[in-house]
Amino acid sequence: MIKHLRSAADLDAATATLILDTAAEMAALSGREVKKLPALRGRTVVNLFYEDSTRTRISFEAAAKRLSADVINFSAKGSSVSKGESLKDTALTLQAMGADAVVIRHSASGAPHRLAGWVDGSVVNAGDGTHEHPTQALLDAYTMRSRLGRLDGLRVAIVGDVLHSRVARSNVLLLTTLGAQVTVVGPPTLIPLDVAAALSSRTRVSYDLDAVLPDSDVVMMLRVQTERMQDSYFPSAREYSRRYGLDMPRMKKLPEHAIVMHPGPMNRGMEIAPEVADSPRSTIVEQVANGVSVRMAVLYLLLGGK
Amino acid sequence: MAYLLKDVSILGGSPTDLAIVDGVIAGDAPEGAEVIDATGLVALPGLVDVHTHLREPGREDAETVETGSRAAALGGYTAVCAMANTSPVADTAGVVEQVWRLGREAGLVDVQPIGAVTIGLAGKQLAELGAMASSAANVRIFSDDGFCVADPRLMRRALEYVKAFDGVIAQHAEEPRLTEGAQMHEGEVSTRLGLTGWPAVAEEAIIARDVLLAEHVGSRLHVCHVSTAGSVEVLRQAKARGVRVTAEVTPHHLLLTDELAAGYDPVFKVNPPLRTRSDVEALRQALLDGVIDVVATDHAPHAVQDKECEWAYARPGMLGLETALPIVLSVFGEKWDLIADRMSIAPARIAGLTGHGGDLSAGTPANLTLVDPSARRVVDPAELASRSRNTPYAGMTLPGRIVATFLRGEATVLDGKAVK
Ligand SMILES: [Zn+2]
């Protein structure tokens, strides 16, 4: 088993599949009366969150607690090099506390890589800057597999601000590792020029959402921050949603079986219409539930739980 | 003090004796001259760096004029040009004279201050360039390095103004609007790492503009740390047209690539950023062709806390003085004439440092360095004379060892150790 989960690229197909299979077992166990497993009793998991993300933190916290781990929430919001303790000093503190795993969310890309050099425990990336969010990709893959029965050969469209999206990066890496065919879709300003060369040769690029939808089994809508307008990535929220938003008429272009995903939090009316978000094709609520099972599996496997 | 260098190879030539008497190269050594067995050693004119950050005044925790001078001497240098981005900025006669005086006091290399182009490096208003030129520091190179003189009208005026005293503007070519938030070279690796890209065109666009401005007003332009293949092509065309432009490349841009960012260790963060393999190849060819005139270190010491942190929060820059010659040797081999020209003669000419970059003939100032090309050294950050440790070459085995350096006939380095 790998020691850290810093990037979805840390996972080969066998390891990723093991995590998904383990998550399925965790989900089955969680469904039973006794919600706590003794697997990580006596182990310490630290949630080190430099960015506000209550939903991700709660998901990791629930996962660790269901495995009977001791959980320490270390909120370092607002910290930067200029104020507060440095990441290295914090790492040394966590090291002294005997953290077996550190779950880190940070606004700087690569912070989990740096942290892994300073602590002995496992490091789990819970989102770093515009780099990656590998457990989100795992829960997305888990959701696709449970809805559609497979990942190999699945056609997945990832739509929106791929340039700034850690969810997109991790999903492209993980899904292509697991045999899916990924198409990233968005305005050219928000699609990195060399995305296929950088991430996976099984990645296609399209600037035309309508053309991609009929051939998609999964469409994943990314959150688009309206601030991007000020940087001229697109002219207006209205034009963005007209060209790249998923509304009801567009959803009808999808094949019958196709599902709609969103990592949240959503901008309803921007990248996704409310009726689409709330439709039976939408997996958005399931994604949240699956998040706990997947994170249980990750912590269990990384820490070698028994 | 007189020295007799026995059986030294001048620029790779056959072994001969070289005498140093009263600060100059002499025909014969007097009785009692200190004899140095220079068998197997190559004599080069003392190296000259047109781009060094000495950090004093302001960041003496990272480097001082003295520690930087010592690092320079150990690297084979006899003169370095100290960049203006200190605190306070070297934008007045007072500050440049202070740096110049600190250099004299250290007495290990000639420290030639570079003056800021604009007040506070703010890019708004010209600093008193004439006052710095006529100060004791005798400033001839002006640069806002760290920042680009981005305003085209201000750049034009600066280029014109310094003609009065044969000055040159050294441009840090970086269109700031194209590099907002930039962390590394824009390309495959930045896409994979989720780090904001620094596109090659941000450098090339400024160089293209500036060679046209220099051509228009008939001024000299020097381009700092050229890093892309596209920049090389712009310079090649400008030189072919007769534009008075010179350019430098750093040792790290001749060797390292953006792939090194993969571990997010900020020791590899530098501005301009490490580029791709094809850029590296183009830069090497440009240095061989003379499209790029000089190797300059962009020696940029940083305190530990400014590098032991997240990539995005780290300050850009790498140490260079003590490893420059070994890097150039490892890239180009023992091309001594090329090395002497690109690391001593041409930089001395650009900086107007008469007395440096000589040909080691009798009667010329004894500014020279002795290299053992057969020696190999593993770079150990802890052994560096610089006050900082941010070398990207830690653990690498590099060829060439500086055995001795002489500044106007006085040894600054002997047996590979600084004399003071
Ligand atoms: Zn610069």
XYZ file of C-alpha atoms and ligand atoms in Angstrom:
727
model
C 0.000 0.000 0.000
C 1.145 3.545 -0.644
C 2.042 5.717 2.326
C 0.645 9.075 1.255
C -2.229 10.215 -0.914
C -0.968 13.510 -2.283
C -2.128 13.115 -5.849
C -4.426 10.805 -7.770
C -1.251 9.964 -9.681
C -0.078 8.139 -6.538
C -2.704 5.493 -7.359
C -2.320 2.746 -9.925
C -5.405 0.925 -11.138
C -5.070 -1.913 -8.626
C -4.672 0.404 -5.644
C -7.503 2.659 -6.745
C -9.771 -0.354 -7.222
C -8.835 -1.682 -3.798
C -9.821 1.650 -2.264
C -13.166 1.621 -4.079
C -13.855 -1.988 -3.076
C -12.925 -1.237 0.527
C -15.192 1.809 0.456
C -18.049 -0.453 -0.624
C -17.398 -2.694 2.384
C -17.258 0.359 4.638
C -20.582 1.552 3.250
C -22.145 -1.830 3.936
C -20.850 -1.813 7.507
C -21.970 1.753 8.088
C -25.437 0.745 7.039
C -25.601 -1.622 10.011
C -26.611 -0.712 13.529
C -23.059 -0.415 14.915
C -21.511 2.504 13.089
C -18.098 2.384 14.713
C -15.364 -0.026 13.691
C -12.359 -0.556 15.944
C -9.883 -0.572 13.052
C -7.930 2.581 13.945
C -8.327 2.513 17.718
C -5.381 4.292 19.358
C -4.330 5.993 16.136
C -4.345 9.757 15.747
C -5.669 11.534 12.688
C -5.119 15.282 12.446
C -7.304 17.466 10.245
C -5.058 20.382 9.305
C -7.234 22.876 7.488
C -5.753 26.106 6.207
C -8.872 26.808 4.180
C -12.456 26.838 5.314
C -14.129 23.738 4.063
C -16.575 22.535 6.615
C -18.001 19.813 4.374
C -14.659 18.206 3.610
C -13.449 18.481 7.177
C -16.646 16.971 8.577
C -16.427 14.159 6.040
C -12.873 13.259 7.077
C -13.749 13.665 10.734
C -16.721 11.330 10.431
C -14.602 8.810 8.510
C -11.848 8.788 11.136
C -14.279 8.570 14.034
C -16.190 5.661 12.517
C -12.851 3.856 12.447
C -12.373 4.719 16.154
C -9.350 6.948 15.528
C -8.594 9.901 17.790
C -9.286 13.029 15.770
C -7.633 16.382 16.285
C -8.922 19.340 14.333
C -6.157 21.833 13.767
C -7.633 24.873 12.132
C -4.987 27.188 10.796
C -7.239 29.354 8.711
C -5.763 32.577 7.499
C -2.251 31.394 8.085
C 0.314 32.440 5.590
C 4.006 32.963 5.625
C 3.552 36.479 6.946
C 1.311 35.698 9.897
C 1.166 32.787 12.230
C 3.255 29.687 12.385
C 4.978 28.286 9.317
C 3.833 25.012 7.810
C 7.132 23.478 8.816
C 6.768 24.480 12.463
C 3.214 23.190 12.474
C 4.467 19.946 10.957
C 7.031 19.571 13.720
C 4.291 20.124 16.306
C 2.107 17.449 14.718
C 5.108 15.166 14.579
C 5.680 15.662 18.305
C 2.001 14.879 18.933
C 2.496 11.555 17.197
C 0.056 12.083 14.350
C -0.374 8.845 12.400
C -2.069 10.676 9.561
C -2.429 14.321 8.650
C -5.296 15.347 6.422
C -4.347 18.687 4.918
C -6.385 21.300 3.086
C -4.313 24.248 1.921
C -4.584 27.100 -0.551
C -1.044 26.506 -1.850
C -0.540 23.805 -4.468
C 1.957 21.218 -3.275
C 1.566 21.914 0.453
C 0.894 18.165 1.095
C 4.176 17.311 -0.681
C 6.058 19.709 1.554
C 4.308 18.386 4.653
C 5.140 14.787 3.756
C 8.821 15.734 3.919
C 8.468 16.959 7.497
C 6.274 14.364 9.224
C 6.624 10.607 9.629
C 2.901 9.903 9.381
C 0.776 9.519 6.294
C -0.323 12.658 4.485
C -3.719 12.849 2.824
C -4.386 15.695 0.452
C -7.822 17.151 1.123
C -7.425 19.782 -1.564
C -4.333 21.866 -2.318
C -4.647 25.130 -4.191
C -5.363 24.584 -7.853
C -3.585 21.248 -7.826
C -5.553 18.213 -6.666
C -8.274 16.792 -4.476
C -7.744 13.044 -4.793
C -10.382 11.849 -2.306
C -12.985 13.860 -4.214
C -11.969 12.003 -7.363
C -12.204 8.693 -5.503
C -15.694 9.434 -4.260
C -16.699 10.574 -7.733
C -15.368 7.344 -9.223
C -17.132 5.384 -6.498
C -20.396 7.162 -7.288
C -20.047 6.494 -11.022
C -19.278 2.866 -10.423
C -22.231 2.358 -8.121
C -24.625 4.119 -10.489
C -23.349 2.782 -13.797
C -21.680 -0.463 -12.774
C -18.265 0.132 -14.268
C -15.543 2.686 -14.935
C -13.659 1.008 -17.765
C -14.758 2.502 -21.054
C -17.002 5.058 -19.384
C -17.293 8.367 -21.225
C -16.971 11.252 -18.785
C -17.297 14.945 -19.610
C -15.757 17.349 -17.076
C -17.139 20.804 -17.731
C -16.009 24.222 -16.593
C -12.957 25.857 -15.049
C -10.493 23.027 -15.568
C -7.541 25.432 -15.325
C -8.182 26.269 -11.681
C -9.892 23.042 -10.621
C -8.221 20.587 -8.293
C -11.252 18.337 -8.683
C -10.739 18.207 -12.440
C -7.042 17.361 -12.200
C -7.592 14.510 -9.784
C -10.548 13.179 -11.736
C -8.724 13.185 -15.058
C -5.813 11.284 -13.515
C -7.888 8.771 -11.595
C -10.583 8.107 -14.182
C -8.125 7.574 -17.018
C -6.104 5.258 -14.769
C -9.298 3.260 -14.309
C -9.965 3.083 -18.052
C -12.473 5.876 -18.551
C -12.405 8.228 -21.531
C -12.408 11.800 -20.261
C -13.319 14.904 -22.244
C -12.684 18.267 -20.632
C -15.065 20.947 -21.821
C -15.067 24.685 -21.291
C -14.091 27.994 -22.808
C -10.501 27.832 -24.173
C -9.394 30.357 -21.548
C -10.187 27.844 -18.805
C -8.741 24.721 -20.434
C -4.939 24.388 -20.085
C -3.320 24.226 -23.521
C -1.486 21.007 -22.855
C -3.902 19.183 -20.609
C -3.605 15.842 -22.394
C 0.193 15.907 -22.381
C 0.240 17.045 -18.772
C -2.258 14.631 -17.271
C -3.223 11.745 -19.485
C -3.161 10.976 -23.169
C -6.653 9.516 -22.735
C -7.968 13.061 -22.311
C -9.794 14.931 -25.047
C -10.566 18.622 -25.176
C -13.747 20.219 -26.467
C -15.047 23.769 -26.428
C -18.548 22.661 -27.447
C -20.683 21.228 -24.674
C -23.650 20.477 -26.917
C -21.500 18.302 -29.142
C -20.131 16.306 -26.214
C -23.318 15.607 -24.271
C -24.901 12.971 -26.559
C -21.780 10.801 -26.201
C -21.382 11.116 -22.438
C -22.256 8.626 -19.737
C -21.324 11.097 -17.026
C -21.275 14.857 -17.053
C -19.465 16.490 -14.177
C -20.079 20.190 -13.736
C -17.325 22.171 -12.004
C -17.937 25.166 -9.830
C -17.129 28.353 -11.698
C -16.219 31.351 -9.643
C -17.780 34.536 -10.921
C -14.555 36.386 -9.998
C -13.017 34.811 -13.095
C -14.961 37.388 -15.083
C -12.786 40.168 -13.728
C -9.780 38.379 -15.149
C -11.456 38.163 -18.548
C -11.662 34.383 -18.637
C -15.209 34.928 -19.916
C -17.317 38.017 -20.491
C -20.248 37.509 -18.122
C -21.998 34.965 -15.944
C -24.887 35.008 -18.365
C -22.747 34.211 -21.376
C -20.960 31.505 -19.444
C -24.129 29.781 -18.392
C -25.578 30.094 -21.881
C -22.567 28.375 -23.439
C -21.429 26.003 -20.695
C -24.199 25.783 -18.098
C -26.214 22.581 -17.787
C -29.901 23.412 -18.042
C -32.894 21.196 -18.765
C -32.788 21.415 -22.585
C -29.102 20.471 -22.510
C -29.634 17.652 -20.053
C -32.109 16.116 -22.512
C -29.223 15.695 -24.972
C -27.613 13.169 -22.651
C -28.218 9.451 -23.188
C -31.038 7.956 -21.106
C -28.719 6.349 -18.539
C -26.320 9.271 -18.091
C -25.758 10.875 -14.695
C -25.020 14.447 -13.645
C -22.404 15.168 -10.995
C -21.127 18.223 -9.157
C -18.459 18.307 -6.445
C -20.209 21.199 -4.683
C -20.710 23.801 -3.571
C -22.915 24.666 -6.540
C -23.651 27.992 -8.128
C -27.252 27.214 -9.007
C -28.203 29.068 -12.144
C -24.587 29.516 -13.187
C -22.987 26.208 -14.164
C -26.030 24.120 -13.264
C -29.751 24.870 -13.366
C -31.664 24.116 -10.149
C -33.984 21.649 -11.925
C -30.946 19.719 -13.149
C -29.299 19.679 -9.740
C -32.476 18.306 -8.208
C -33.303 15.818 -10.983
C -33.090 12.037 -10.503
C -30.025 11.966 -12.750
C -28.170 14.120 -10.273
C -25.876 12.261 -7.847
C -24.976 15.310 -5.819
C -26.433 14.105 -2.512
C -25.037 10.589 -2.982
C -21.603 12.058 -3.604
C -21.612 13.540 -0.121
C -22.642 10.242 1.501
C -20.090 8.285 -0.507
C -17.418 10.722 0.598
C -17.390 9.312 4.112
C -17.071 5.690 2.951
C -14.263 6.512 0.538
C -12.357 8.492 3.158
C -12.785 5.650 5.629
C -11.255 3.336 3.052
C -8.345 5.704 2.406
C -7.508 6.148 6.090
C -7.950 2.435 6.769
C -5.636 1.374 3.965
C -2.994 4.075 4.409
C -2.756 3.390 8.134
C -2.825 -0.350 7.715
C -5.857 -0.735 9.957
C -6.854 -4.134 11.293
C 53.722 40.178 -2.770
C 55.013 38.371 -5.839
C 53.955 34.964 -7.110
C 55.372 32.578 -9.632
C 52.841 30.138 -11.062
C 54.911 27.184 -12.278
C 53.766 25.177 -15.275
C 50.387 26.795 -15.527
C 48.219 26.317 -18.591
C 46.948 29.703 -19.756
C 43.497 29.147 -21.245
C 44.355 25.499 -21.842
C 47.656 26.208 -23.606
C 50.889 24.325 -22.986
C 52.446 24.684 -19.538
C 54.372 27.860 -18.885
C 55.375 30.076 -15.986
C 53.360 33.126 -15.038
C 54.701 35.807 -12.721
C 52.632 38.239 -10.711
C 54.488 41.282 -9.423
C 53.098 44.460 -7.873
C 49.558 43.712 -8.975
C 50.326 43.065 -12.614
C 51.295 40.124 -14.769
C 55.072 40.280 -15.186
C 57.668 38.771 -17.471
C 59.799 37.388 -14.675
C 59.394 36.746 -10.991
C 61.816 38.383 -8.563
C 63.877 36.490 -6.007
C 61.692 35.369 -3.129
C 58.465 35.214 -5.071
C 56.069 32.639 -3.669
C 56.123 29.668 -5.995
C 52.868 27.880 -6.686
C 53.056 24.548 -8.446
C 50.320 25.017 -11.037
C 50.838 21.746 -12.866
C 47.535 20.710 -14.357
C 45.891 24.008 -13.482
C 44.324 26.359 -15.997
C 44.634 30.124 -15.639
C 41.642 32.211 -16.641
C 41.131 35.945 -16.421
C 39.215 36.553 -13.191
C 35.544 35.929 -13.754
C 33.152 38.860 -13.875
C 29.499 38.601 -12.891
C 27.157 41.261 -14.224
C 24.241 40.034 -12.114
C 24.711 39.365 -8.393
C 22.390 39.966 -5.458
C 24.441 40.724 -2.344
C 21.391 41.641 -0.201
C 23.212 44.325 1.787
C 21.827 46.701 2.920
C 18.608 45.211 4.219
C 18.810 41.427 4.233
C 22.100 40.770 5.946
C 20.585 37.541 7.293
C 20.663 36.179 3.727
C 23.976 37.639 2.493
C 26.329 40.526 3.093
C 28.705 42.241 0.750
C 31.488 40.427 2.574
C 30.020 36.914 2.511
C 28.918 37.343 -1.089
C 32.372 38.621 -2.013
C 33.931 35.576 -0.414
C 31.590 33.272 -2.304
C 32.506 35.124 -5.490
C 36.253 34.810 -4.949
C 35.860 31.098 -4.221
C 33.947 30.828 -7.475
C 36.850 32.375 -9.401
C 35.395 35.879 -9.648
C 37.350 39.088 -9.348
C 34.434 41.429 -9.985
C 30.705 41.301 -9.381
C 27.966 43.777 -10.212
C 25.619 44.132 -7.251
C 21.951 44.451 -8.134
C 19.972 47.395 -6.827
C 17.042 45.616 -5.158
C 18.337 46.072 -1.642
C 16.542 47.761 1.242
C 16.869 50.682 0.921
C 16.957 50.355 -2.844
C 20.199 51.410 -4.510
C 18.513 54.346 -6.225
C 20.671 57.172 -4.889
C 24.345 58.073 -4.935
C 24.392 57.486 -1.173
C 23.332 53.845 -1.327
C 25.508 52.891 -4.294
C 28.499 54.500 -2.598
C 27.738 52.541 0.572
C 27.711 49.242 -1.319
C 30.838 50.201 -3.219
C 32.617 51.094 0.024
C 31.543 47.817 1.685
C 33.016 46.001 -1.285
C 36.317 47.813 -0.920
C 36.404 47.020 2.788
C 35.773 43.328 2.144
C 38.561 43.441 -0.423
C 37.839 40.058 -1.991
C 36.406 41.119 -5.338
C 35.626 44.427 -6.981
C 32.009 45.132 -6.098
C 30.519 47.333 -8.783
C 27.085 48.614 -7.768
C 24.230 48.641 -10.244
C 21.837 51.547 -9.816
C 18.058 51.326 -9.909
C 16.394 52.726 -13.015
C 13.385 54.028 -11.117
C 12.888 55.335 -7.601
C 12.211 52.425 -5.272
C 12.061 50.063 -8.276
C 8.478 51.274 -8.539
C 8.587 51.798 -12.280
C 7.127 55.291 -12.052
C 9.876 57.880 -11.988
C 13.544 57.830 -13.011
C 16.037 57.635 -10.177
C 18.955 60.085 -10.248
C 20.932 58.068 -12.732
C 23.435 60.833 -13.429
C 24.204 61.300 -9.737
C 24.900 57.589 -9.379
C 27.071 57.675 -12.512
C 29.212 60.506 -11.210
C 29.383 59.145 -7.637
C 32.421 57.351 -6.264
C 30.690 54.124 -7.289
C 30.897 55.203 -10.939
C 27.686 53.365 -11.863
C 27.270 52.388 -15.501
C 24.672 49.607 -15.377
C 21.155 50.483 -14.275
C 18.483 47.922 -13.567
C 15.199 47.486 -11.725
C 15.952 43.755 -11.650
C 13.364 41.825 -9.752
C 10.930 44.005 -11.627
C 10.600 44.863 -15.274
C 10.642 48.454 -16.445
C 7.270 47.747 -17.978
C 6.136 51.232 -18.977
C 7.363 51.624 -22.563
C 7.699 55.386 -22.353
C 9.735 55.220 -19.170
C 11.934 52.512 -20.701
C 12.512 54.637 -23.748
C 13.503 57.635 -21.624
C 15.878 55.535 -19.497
C 17.569 54.107 -22.583
C 18.042 57.598 -23.981
C 19.057 59.315 -20.780
C 22.000 57.073 -19.905
C 23.647 57.732 -23.284
C 25.069 60.904 -21.744
C 27.422 58.835 -19.576
C 27.665 55.659 -21.625
C 25.309 53.805 -19.322
C 23.311 50.716 -20.136
C 19.884 49.607 -18.989
C 19.780 45.969 -17.897
C 16.213 44.821 -18.298
C 14.514 42.085 -16.305
C 12.192 41.155 -19.162
C 8.831 40.191 -17.725
C 5.542 41.664 -18.881
C 3.887 41.948 -15.467
C 0.294 41.564 -16.625
C 1.140 38.218 -18.182
C 2.813 36.908 -15.043
C 0.442 37.919 -12.250
C 0.640 35.232 -9.594
C 3.057 33.219 -11.741
C 4.901 30.432 -9.966
C 6.737 28.474 -12.642
C 7.114 28.044 -16.400
C 3.730 27.758 -18.097
C 3.561 24.369 -19.731
C 2.837 20.727 -19.159
C 4.437 20.661 -15.746
C 2.608 23.725 -14.424
C -0.653 22.245 -15.635
C 0.078 19.006 -13.828
C 1.208 20.713 -10.630
C -1.573 23.269 -10.523
C 0.864 26.153 -10.283
C 0.143 29.414 -12.083
C 2.169 29.606 -15.267
C 4.816 32.166 -16.291
C 4.495 32.084 -20.062
C 7.569 32.393 -22.268
C 5.830 35.117 -24.242
C 5.916 37.422 -21.202
C 9.712 37.549 -21.575
C 9.826 37.512 -25.358
C 7.315 40.347 -25.759
C 9.374 42.674 -23.560
C 12.653 41.799 -25.273
C 11.052 42.359 -28.681
C 9.744 45.732 -27.549
C 13.012 46.768 -25.935
C 15.266 45.908 -28.874
C 12.965 48.033 -31.029
C 13.145 50.881 -28.520
C 16.934 50.611 -28.288
C 17.153 50.598 -32.060
C 14.870 53.606 -32.282
C 16.854 55.752 -29.874
C 20.273 54.289 -30.718
C 20.997 53.157 -27.173
C 22.612 50.153 -25.549
C 20.356 47.536 -24.006
C 21.340 44.595 -21.856
C 18.884 41.746 -21.303
C 19.102 39.927 -17.983
C 18.746 36.159 -17.595
C 17.370 35.165 -21.001
C 15.432 31.960 -20.473
C 13.505 30.941 -23.577
C 14.184 29.740 -27.103
C 11.849 32.452 -28.402
C 13.911 35.161 -26.703
C 17.016 33.790 -28.400
C 15.362 34.189 -31.790
C 14.326 37.779 -31.031
C 17.906 38.584 -29.993
C 19.397 36.809 -32.993
C 17.338 38.928 -35.364
C 18.046 42.149 -33.474
C 21.784 41.536 -33.488
C 21.705 40.724 -37.184
C 20.131 44.139 -37.745
C 22.889 45.791 -35.728
C 20.911 46.685 -32.611
C 23.269 47.390 -29.695
C 21.931 44.679 -27.448
C 23.779 42.289 -25.168
C 22.309 39.417 -23.203
C 23.087 37.089 -20.361
C 22.093 33.563 -19.421
C 22.366 31.996 -15.977
C 24.092 28.697 -15.235
C 20.799 27.259 -13.962
C 18.969 28.057 -17.183
C 21.772 26.276 -19.043
C 21.272 23.094 -17.036
C 18.003 22.712 -15.138
C 14.420 22.297 -16.359
C 10.906 22.866 -15.071
C 10.506 19.150 -14.300
C 12.420 19.860 -11.077
C 9.360 21.642 -9.686
C 7.584 18.287 -9.426
C 8.437 17.832 -5.739
C 7.387 21.426 -4.925
C 10.766 22.141 -3.317
C 11.169 25.917 -3.656
C 14.931 25.589 -3.972
C 14.022 25.226 -7.662
C 11.819 28.321 -7.705
C 13.491 31.149 -9.584
C 12.540 34.117 -11.717
C 12.484 33.779 -14.658
C 11.525 30.174 -14.020
C 13.315 27.032 -15.115
C 12.092 26.254 -18.625
C 11.969 23.178 -20.829
C 14.667 20.978 -22.316
C 14.292 22.644 -25.724
C 14.780 26.075 -24.156
C 17.923 24.806 -22.451
C 19.258 23.528 -25.788
C 18.511 26.847 -27.502
C 20.248 28.818 -24.737
C 23.356 26.650 -24.965
C 23.530 27.135 -28.707
C 22.974 30.873 -28.316
C 25.876 31.142 -25.894
C 28.099 29.206 -28.303
C 26.998 31.422 -31.216
C 27.452 34.635 -29.266
C 23.789 35.582 -29.565
C 23.944 35.486 -25.791
C 27.082 37.327 -24.738
C 27.680 36.300 -21.155
C 26.991 33.883 -18.358
C 25.706 35.769 -15.319
C 24.860 34.055 -12.073
C 21.777 35.927 -10.805
C 23.177 34.756 -7.459
C 20.132 35.204 -5.212
C 20.653 34.206 -1.581
C 17.573 33.625 0.537
C 17.168 32.927 4.231
C 16.066 29.432 5.208
C 12.524 30.447 6.153
C 12.016 31.990 2.733
C 12.624 28.599 1.102
C 11.449 26.062 3.711
C 7.813 26.725 3.036
C 5.063 26.257 0.502
C 6.164 26.816 -3.109
C 3.820 29.750 -3.623
C 5.095 31.553 -0.538
C 8.789 31.005 -1.255
C 10.962 33.747 -2.681
C 12.410 33.081 -6.106
C 16.147 32.760 -6.604
C 19.161 30.464 -6.357
C 22.763 30.705 -5.265
C 25.172 30.772 -8.169
C 28.591 32.266 -7.526
C 30.354 29.191 -6.162
C 28.984 26.792 -8.752
C 28.868 28.865 -11.951
C 32.162 27.757 -13.463
C 31.636 24.059 -12.610
C 28.184 24.193 -14.213
C 29.542 25.821 -17.354
C 32.355 23.258 -17.457
C 29.893 20.419 -17.086
C 27.695 21.781 -19.867
C 30.338 22.820 -22.398
C 33.467 20.954 -21.382
C 36.899 22.543 -21.313
C 36.270 25.225 -23.934
C 38.578 27.694 -22.207
C 38.442 30.468 -24.791
C 34.658 30.363 -24.728
C 34.606 30.344 -20.924
C 37.073 33.255 -20.702
C 35.056 35.290 -23.154
C 31.568 34.611 -21.812
C 32.455 34.703 -18.123
C 35.155 37.377 -18.000
C 36.025 39.347 -21.114
C 32.522 40.094 -22.403
C 30.979 40.814 -18.991
C 33.862 43.168 -18.130
C 33.258 44.982 -21.414
C 29.502 45.277 -20.803
C 30.049 46.567 -17.268
C 32.855 48.911 -18.309
C 35.241 47.295 -15.847
C 38.640 48.063 -17.314
C 41.279 46.033 -15.558
C 39.094 42.929 -15.630
C 38.646 40.545 -18.479
C 42.231 40.921 -19.671
C 44.320 38.488 -21.705
C 46.871 37.688 -18.973
C 49.668 39.255 -21.002
C 52.570 40.987 -19.296
C 51.705 44.398 -17.936
C 47.974 43.744 -17.509
C 46.328 43.813 -14.077
C 46.746 40.496 -12.295
C 43.064 39.606 -11.997
C 42.957 35.891 -12.610
C 41.852 32.543 -11.289
C 43.386 29.066 -11.342
C 41.147 26.100 -12.021
C 41.807 22.413 -11.560
C 39.619 20.939 -14.296
C 40.290 17.352 -13.278
C 38.914 17.762 -9.764
C 35.366 16.634 -8.983
C 33.296 18.018 -6.154
C 29.999 17.039 -4.620
C 28.033 20.197 -3.857
C 27.353 20.414 -0.129
C 25.222 23.414 0.837
C 26.800 23.461 4.296
C 30.243 24.053 2.789
C 29.290 27.132 0.796
C 30.720 30.492 1.810
C 27.477 32.249 1.068
C 25.408 33.012 4.135
C 22.473 31.229 2.489
C 22.027 27.597 1.508
C 19.615 27.735 -1.417
C 21.669 25.946 -4.023
C 19.748 23.787 -6.500
C 22.832 21.629 -7.052
C 23.048 19.967 -3.619
C 24.406 16.456 -3.987
C 25.458 16.901 -7.602
C 28.999 15.975 -8.600
C 30.483 18.828 -10.619
C 33.793 19.154 -12.438
C 36.363 21.837 -11.735
C 37.725 23.309 -8.566
C 38.907 26.873 -8.064
C 42.389 26.551 -6.561
C 43.391 30.196 -6.399
C 42.072 33.631 -7.279
C 44.084 36.848 -7.499
C 42.674 40.363 -7.316
C 45.233 42.904 -8.566
C 47.974 40.502 -7.622
C 46.713 39.759 -4.121
C 45.560 36.215 -3.477
C 41.915 36.131 -2.377
C 41.801 32.336 -2.614
C 44.697 29.916 -2.105
C 44.501 26.118 -1.948
C 40.795 26.425 -2.576
C 40.256 28.483 0.564
C 39.486 32.149 0.979
C 42.478 33.964 2.487
C 40.181 36.116 4.634
Zn 15.816 39.421 -12.648
